[in-house]
XYZ file of C-alpha atoms in Angstrom:
474
model
C -21.093 -22.742 10.160
C -23.244 -22.099 7.095
C -25.069 -19.142 8.672
C -21.817 -17.330 9.343
C -20.735 -17.796 5.767
C -24.015 -16.451 4.421
C -23.672 -13.356 6.591
C -20.121 -12.839 5.375
C -21.217 -12.980 1.745
C -24.124 -10.610 2.350
C -21.768 -8.068 3.917
C -19.553 -8.454 0.871
C -22.428 -7.462 -1.386
C -23.267 -4.412 0.697
C -19.673 -3.235 0.768
C -19.256 -3.839 -2.935
C -22.045 -1.409 -3.734
C -20.395 1.235 -1.543
C -17.042 0.763 -3.234
C -18.256 1.006 -6.774
C -20.570 3.968 -6.224
C -17.546 5.851 -4.906
C -16.148 5.854 -8.454
C -17.280 8.584 -10.776
C -18.264 6.402 -13.705
C -19.281 3.011 -12.317
C -22.615 2.282 -10.668
C -24.171 -0.898 -9.334
C -27.754 -1.771 -8.516
C -27.940 -3.666 -5.221
C -29.446 -7.129 -5.247
C -32.791 -7.126 -3.423
C -32.384 -10.385 -1.530
C -31.861 -10.051 2.207
C -30.032 -13.354 2.654
C -28.035 -15.146 -0.007
C -26.895 -18.744 0.100
C -23.392 -19.577 -1.057
C -24.696 -20.870 -4.372
C -26.878 -17.822 -5.036
C -24.097 -15.392 -4.139
C -21.984 -16.824 -6.965
C -24.859 -17.790 -9.258
C -24.376 -15.139 -11.949
C -21.564 -13.090 -13.411
C -22.977 -9.914 -11.876
C -23.113 -11.440 -8.418
C -19.592 -12.770 -8.641
C -18.513 -9.302 -9.767
C -20.101 -7.776 -6.697
C -18.252 -10.220 -4.466
C -14.996 -9.131 -6.110
C -15.870 -5.469 -5.532
C -16.404 -6.337 -1.882
C -12.719 -7.258 -1.583
C -11.726 -3.753 -2.641
C -14.173 -2.331 -0.112
C -12.432 -4.262 2.652
C -8.979 -3.163 1.475
C -10.035 0.500 1.505
C -11.165 0.393 5.134
C -10.116 3.539 6.978
C -8.473 1.278 9.538
C -6.341 -0.193 6.789
C -5.173 1.052 3.400
C -7.882 3.680 3.084
C -6.089 5.756 5.688
C -4.471 4.602 8.887
C -2.005 2.040 7.525
C -0.336 4.678 5.336
C -0.342 7.156 8.226
C 1.255 4.645 10.583
C 3.979 3.805 8.073
C 4.811 7.487 7.720
C 4.628 8.786 11.290
C 6.916 6.075 12.629
C 9.618 7.969 10.759
C 11.334 11.218 11.681
C 9.611 13.581 9.271
C 6.473 14.170 11.361
C 5.731 15.503 14.848
C 2.598 14.677 16.781
C 0.703 17.808 17.749
C -2.410 16.708 19.611
C -1.206 13.931 21.906
C -4.420 12.088 21.052
C -4.089 8.394 21.860
C -6.814 7.569 19.336
C -4.976 9.158 16.422
C -1.582 7.493 16.323
C 0.422 9.193 19.069
C 1.401 5.718 20.331
C 2.484 4.717 16.842
C 4.506 7.902 16.516
C 6.301 7.537 19.857
C 6.687 3.723 19.644
C 4.650 3.047 22.786
C 1.795 0.886 21.467
C 1.142 -2.465 23.093
C -0.682 -5.642 22.101
C -4.024 -4.418 23.422
C -4.059 -0.991 21.765
C -6.801 -0.223 19.259
C -4.231 0.573 16.574
C -2.640 -2.848 16.978
C -5.942 -4.700 17.092
C -7.829 -2.777 14.407
C -5.045 -2.822 11.822
C -4.602 -6.580 12.165
C -8.353 -7.209 12.082
C -8.949 -4.998 9.035
C -6.074 -6.557 7.114
C -7.121 -10.118 7.803
C -10.776 -9.281 7.104
C -9.749 -8.173 3.604
C -7.619 -11.305 3.181
C -10.513 -13.504 4.256
C -12.858 -11.752 1.848
C -10.413 -12.554 -0.956
C -10.285 -16.174 0.172
C -14.102 -16.415 0.277
C -14.294 -15.123 -3.288
C -11.556 -17.441 -4.548
C -13.339 -20.456 -3.082
C -16.706 -19.246 -4.351
C -15.380 -18.958 -7.898
C -13.841 -22.434 -7.709
C -17.075 -23.917 -6.379
C -19.134 -22.346 -9.184
C -16.839 -22.913 -12.118
C -19.652 -23.176 -14.665
C -20.877 -19.633 -14.000
C -17.951 -17.785 -15.557
C -15.919 -18.169 -18.742
C -12.416 -19.342 -17.818
C -10.745 -16.052 -18.759
C -13.141 -13.991 -16.680
C -12.871 -16.380 -13.749
C -9.098 -16.010 -13.813
C -9.394 -12.234 -14.018
C -11.497 -12.227 -10.858
C -9.036 -14.602 -9.211
C -6.247 -12.231 -10.221
C -8.008 -9.295 -8.601
C -8.548 -11.269 -5.407
C -4.938 -12.414 -5.293
C -3.603 -8.927 -6.017
C -5.591 -7.606 -3.051
C -4.481 -10.488 -0.835
C -0.834 -9.857 -1.709
C -1.211 -6.155 -0.979
C -2.686 -6.907 2.444
C -0.037 -9.441 3.400
C 2.738 -7.082 2.335
C 1.564 -4.304 4.636
C 0.733 -6.565 7.571
C 4.152 -8.218 7.337
C 5.864 -4.826 7.332
C 4.500 -4.047 10.802
C 3.969 -7.407 12.493
C 6.811 -9.500 11.069
C 9.339 -10.251 13.804
C 12.190 -8.793 11.764
C 12.451 -6.952 8.465
C 12.958 -9.375 5.574
C 16.437 -8.111 4.751
C 17.688 -8.723 8.305
C 18.003 -12.472 7.805
C 16.632 -13.149 4.316
C 13.193 -13.785 5.770
C 14.160 -16.523 8.228
C 12.325 -14.885 11.141
C 8.682 -15.398 12.062
C 6.207 -13.596 9.864
C 2.430 -14.016 9.829
C -0.102 -16.835 9.844
C -0.666 -17.480 6.136
C -4.432 -17.880 5.911
C -5.154 -18.978 2.355
C -8.554 -20.592 2.851
C -11.807 -18.908 3.820
C -12.617 -18.691 7.509
C -16.359 -18.907 8.122
C -16.396 -19.907 11.801
C -14.117 -20.132 14.828
C -12.781 -23.425 13.514
C -9.273 -23.174 12.146
C -8.248 -20.222 14.297
C -5.097 -22.017 15.423
C -2.396 -21.480 12.830
C 1.299 -20.987 13.438
C 3.294 -18.167 11.950
C 4.942 -18.736 8.605
C 8.399 -17.282 8.130
C 8.815 -13.930 6.450
C 10.347 -15.800 3.500
C 7.211 -17.935 3.179
C 4.951 -14.890 3.415
C 6.903 -12.994 0.771
C 6.988 -16.059 -1.479
C 3.194 -16.179 -1.297
C 2.976 -12.457 -2.039
C 5.091 -12.849 -5.171
C 3.165 -15.975 -6.207
C -0.129 -14.091 -5.921
C 1.192 -11.092 -7.834
C 2.662 -13.243 -10.592
C -0.688 -14.994 -11.020
C -2.378 -11.595 -11.084
C 0.011 -10.293 -13.722
C -0.699 -13.268 -15.955
C -4.488 -13.114 -15.620
C -5.531 -9.496 -15.078
C -6.570 -7.353 -18.060
C -4.114 -4.944 -19.614
C -6.689 -2.214 -19.049
C -10.392 -1.563 -18.563
C -12.710 0.506 -20.724
C -13.437 3.110 -18.017
C -10.782 5.597 -16.966
C -11.751 5.368 -13.294
C -11.600 1.599 -13.392
C -7.994 1.770 -14.587
C -7.193 3.373 -11.242
C -9.479 1.617 -8.771
C -9.266 -1.979 -10.043
C -6.145 -4.093 -10.358
C -4.734 -4.564 -13.844
C -1.467 -5.968 -15.209
C 0.605 -2.866 -14.525
C -0.719 -2.620 -10.974
C 0.581 -6.120 -10.234
C 3.951 -5.296 -11.788
C 4.257 -2.022 -9.882
C 3.584 -3.744 -6.580
C 6.161 -6.408 -7.409
C 8.820 -3.713 -7.767
C 8.002 -2.548 -4.230
C 7.986 -6.055 -2.791
C 11.312 -6.971 -4.383
C 12.826 -3.691 -3.172
C 11.685 -4.568 0.348
C 13.419 -7.934 -0.049
C 16.648 -6.365 -1.284
C 16.343 -8.273 -4.569
C 17.493 -5.455 -6.809
C 17.928 -7.480 -10.007
C 14.283 -8.519 -9.725
C 13.226 -4.909 -9.166
C 14.945 -4.029 -12.436
C 13.322 -6.932 -14.311
C 9.840 -5.941 -13.196
C 10.269 -2.175 -13.528
C 11.618 -2.582 -17.054
C 8.134 -3.767 -18.022
C 6.789 -0.314 -17.155
C 9.715 2.062 -17.642
C 11.580 2.352 -20.971
C 15.343 2.533 -21.221
C 15.390 6.268 -21.896
C 13.181 9.331 -21.657
C 10.371 10.063 -22.242
C 9.416 7.601 -19.532
C 5.972 6.029 -19.966
C 4.546 2.510 -19.852
C 4.588 0.964 -23.323
C 1.736 -1.480 -22.758
C -1.465 -1.684 -20.786
C -2.453 1.583 -19.150
C 0.021 4.194 -20.435
C 1.262 5.355 -17.056
C 3.676 8.274 -16.863
C 4.448 11.213 -14.594
C 1.727 13.835 -14.503
C 2.906 17.220 -15.791
C 2.456 18.769 -12.341
C 3.169 17.159 -8.984
C -0.233 17.918 -7.427
C -2.270 16.537 -10.317
C -2.457 12.921 -9.004
C -3.804 14.286 -5.706
C -6.423 16.606 -7.168
C -7.551 15.224 -10.552
C -9.051 11.760 -11.069
C -8.494 9.623 -12.989
C -4.842 10.414 -13.674
C -2.344 8.251 -15.574
C 0.316 8.602 -12.900
C -1.958 6.722 -10.488
C -1.435 3.016 -11.068
C -3.713 1.870 -8.258
C -5.679 3.968 -5.794
C -8.650 3.730 -3.444
C -11.568 6.098 -4.165
C -13.259 8.120 -1.414
C -16.315 10.364 -1.520
C -18.833 11.964 0.820
C -21.003 8.878 1.099
C -18.148 6.382 1.235
C -15.106 7.916 2.886
C -12.460 6.518 5.222
C -14.480 7.322 8.345
C -13.932 9.622 11.297
C -10.289 10.169 12.296
C -8.990 7.854 9.576
C -8.241 10.008 6.539
C -4.856 11.234 5.312
C -5.857 14.913 5.200
C -6.917 14.866 8.850
C -3.582 13.477 9.990
C -1.424 15.759 7.869
C -3.388 18.922 8.554
C -4.527 18.488 12.152
C -2.966 15.642 14.106
C 0.619 15.888 12.814
C 2.975 18.520 11.466
C 6.226 18.378 9.550
C 9.267 18.049 11.763
C 11.518 21.105 11.221
C 14.471 18.768 11.809
C 13.289 16.081 9.389
C 13.239 16.082 5.591
C 12.102 19.691 5.737
C 15.591 20.659 6.898
C 17.437 18.769 4.160
C 19.292 21.207 1.951
C 18.493 19.221 -1.186
C 14.802 20.121 -0.858
C 15.019 23.510 -2.505
C 12.703 26.465 -1.969
C 11.969 26.582 -5.696
C 10.679 22.995 -5.654
C 6.912 22.956 -6.333
C 6.498 20.360 -3.603
C 7.902 22.866 -1.086
C 5.024 25.214 -1.930
C 2.709 22.774 -0.146
C 4.493 23.485 3.141
C 2.811 26.185 5.214
C 4.873 29.057 6.577
C 3.057 28.950 9.907
C 3.783 26.852 12.980
C 2.964 24.003 13.323
C 4.174 23.352 9.792
C 1.523 21.578 7.718
C 1.812 19.803 4.380
C -1.185 20.048 2.064
C -0.590 17.157 -0.353
C -3.928 15.765 0.849
C -6.699 18.298 1.376
C -9.982 16.377 1.442
C -10.585 12.968 2.984
C -13.979 12.555 1.324
C -13.168 13.617 -2.217
C -9.918 11.973 -3.165
C -8.227 8.806 -4.334
C -5.849 7.365 -1.732
C -2.672 6.570 -3.723
C -1.344 3.039 -3.351
C 0.957 2.918 -6.404
C 2.203 5.830 -8.506
C 4.458 5.838 -11.537
C 6.868 8.129 -9.688
C 7.455 5.404 -7.097
C 8.183 2.800 -9.767
C 10.729 5.150 -11.361
C 12.457 5.676 -8.009
C 12.357 1.950 -7.216
C 14.075 1.287 -10.522
C 16.569 4.107 -10.053
C 17.653 2.772 -6.662
C 17.958 -0.803 -7.891
C 20.023 0.280 -10.911
C 22.248 2.436 -8.733
C 22.897 -0.383 -6.276
C 23.639 -2.893 -9.043
C 26.222 -0.642 -10.719
C 29.767 -1.942 -10.758
C 32.272 -0.547 -8.286
C 31.660 3.095 -7.447
C 30.302 4.028 -10.864
C 27.222 6.195 -11.297
C 24.535 4.443 -13.324
C 23.455 6.811 -16.098
C 19.909 5.486 -16.395
C 19.359 5.670 -12.632
C 20.550 9.266 -12.684
C 18.233 10.103 -15.577
C 15.248 8.668 -13.710
C 16.132 10.623 -10.582
C 16.534 13.861 -12.527
C 13.211 13.320 -14.299
C 11.337 12.979 -11.013
C 13.034 16.066 -9.547
C 12.616 18.167 -12.689
C 8.879 17.579 -12.721
C 8.737 19.722 -9.563
C 11.834 21.821 -10.192
C 12.578 22.309 -13.897
C 16.216 22.827 -14.722
C 17.580 21.175 -11.572
C 20.184 18.497 -12.262
C 21.770 16.059 -9.832
C 25.458 15.425 -10.452
C 26.609 12.781 -7.929
C 30.267 11.865 -8.155
C 29.940 8.335 -6.780
C 27.541 5.428 -6.586
C 26.940 6.041 -2.879
C 26.172 9.703 -3.499
C 23.614 8.718 -6.141
C 21.952 6.184 -3.834
C 21.764 8.775 -1.071
C 20.200 11.298 -3.443
C 17.592 8.744 -4.514
C 16.722 7.915 -0.905
C 16.266 11.599 -0.090
C 14.151 12.088 -3.200
C 11.918 9.232 -2.030
C 11.351 11.052 1.261
C 10.350 14.217 -0.583
C 8.332 12.753 -3.455
C 6.507 10.097 -1.408
C 6.095 12.108 1.787
C 2.813 11.255 3.494
C 2.099 8.209 1.318
C 3.270 5.534 3.747
C 6.844 4.778 2.660
C 9.165 6.050 5.381
C 8.895 3.097 7.777
C 9.202 0.662 4.865
C 12.435 2.308 3.718
C 13.988 2.554 7.171
C 13.323 -1.103 7.930
C 14.395 -2.601 4.594
C 17.738 -0.822 4.938
C 18.205 -1.982 8.528
C 18.188 1.612 9.719
C 17.441 3.150 13.083
C 14.276 5.187 13.480
C 15.803 8.586 14.216
C 14.980 10.589 17.314
C 12.249 13.209 16.889
C 11.054 15.739 19.406
C 11.182 14.052 22.800
C 11.104 10.554 21.269
C 14.401 8.665 21.447
C 15.889 6.794 18.505
C 14.679 3.212 18.010
C 17.330 0.799 16.679
C 16.571 -2.542 14.991
C 17.442 -4.363 18.226
C 14.667 -2.592 20.149
C 11.440 -4.468 20.839
C 9.441 -1.468 19.615
C 11.053 -1.666 16.173
C 8.187 -3.934 15.063
C 4.615 -4.016 16.296
C 3.361 -6.443 18.937
C 0.983 -9.199 17.905
C -2.558 -8.215 18.989
C -3.826 -9.644 22.263
C -6.926 -11.023 20.559
C -4.843 -13.083 18.117
C -2.834 -14.536 20.998
C -6.071 -15.358 22.829
C -7.821 -17.164 19.983
C -4.857 -18.595 18.083
C -3.066 -20.960 20.446
C -0.221 -21.454 17.990
C 0.582 -17.755 17.769
C 3.709 -16.304 19.378
C 4.447 -12.748 20.460
C 7.145 -10.591 18.864
């Protein structure tokens, strides 16, 4: 229906203004029209730009990557304990008891697909108004839309895919691949693509983005909050790691990480580790942040959605989780963020309405590369470059500390532990457990959850099953 589409585009304009005014250096003036036709919405470069900004606004929803998705990915793991027992704030995610009708299940799916649909609307709008934009700029905007779409599909697949990709090389049911704009109830019926098909689309989108996004933008903030070449590459390293395609991780990461120290991106935005661990979580923009979602007082993640709330009120560090690992030393600067009181809090995030939610950091890319190199090493040998990358990440927080693993397996284990420490609270634990076919360890009164358990993946939302007659339940 045309009316529905007009409403969708108008909402995109409103959200785009919110997104861009949340950045320190970029401002937009809202368009005065109250209703915009499809043609008017894409009639000028500025209006197309605002539609693109609206995609980012949808991605940064507090119900999605602006907060809850990263929380859910973390608290499924064993490093956090739920303190409040509040059903609204992820206790069901933490104890693996959510069902298809729960708000977490419904809202996460809805927010993710809303962002995907916004990307599809913009892609079709650009195609339908080809004369408005120079070809290079049109492809840049397409690249931004496809980067965001890939990001959304990656995270949705990680929770709702029937099995982790590495279980059967993606042969199991994944998600409905919606690649055209939905502007009415028509087209709701769409069967699930396989995980392999979903991941192929993710890589296709990211490869297009890499080829068409700018190397960098003129504004420092924009180099964090908008997709650029290095952002697409960084996300590809994560996707390939999730697929167990280690040679491809190495190929992509080599574009950002040189063969030897000092480690810094040689082209595009010159990403590198910040001198101090807390800098990417307190100072913006920061070169370690490859892509992040900006929050401020007037445009935050919303009530009960932000990372600081969850880490400092709803959840606490599990004394039997990574906190108890002997390799996390007291002299490590990251340990200084752990409170000495009970329940044990972790203050990496301290303000939901004045921060950038980190989606990709240079530290992650270094650890992705280190793990892939370590796993590709011949026999039981310790890969020297992988070890150097691992030591560099650790020494940023603990100068002088040196890992000295005797075997390949010992190096891989050290890298996996370092990921739990370095990326704690940023939404990686569930991803790592599942890609390695691991069991979610017991925590508190919650029993272990093996890959064979139904609760290992999320149920498909009841609303999707109701409206999509071709959908099947996990």
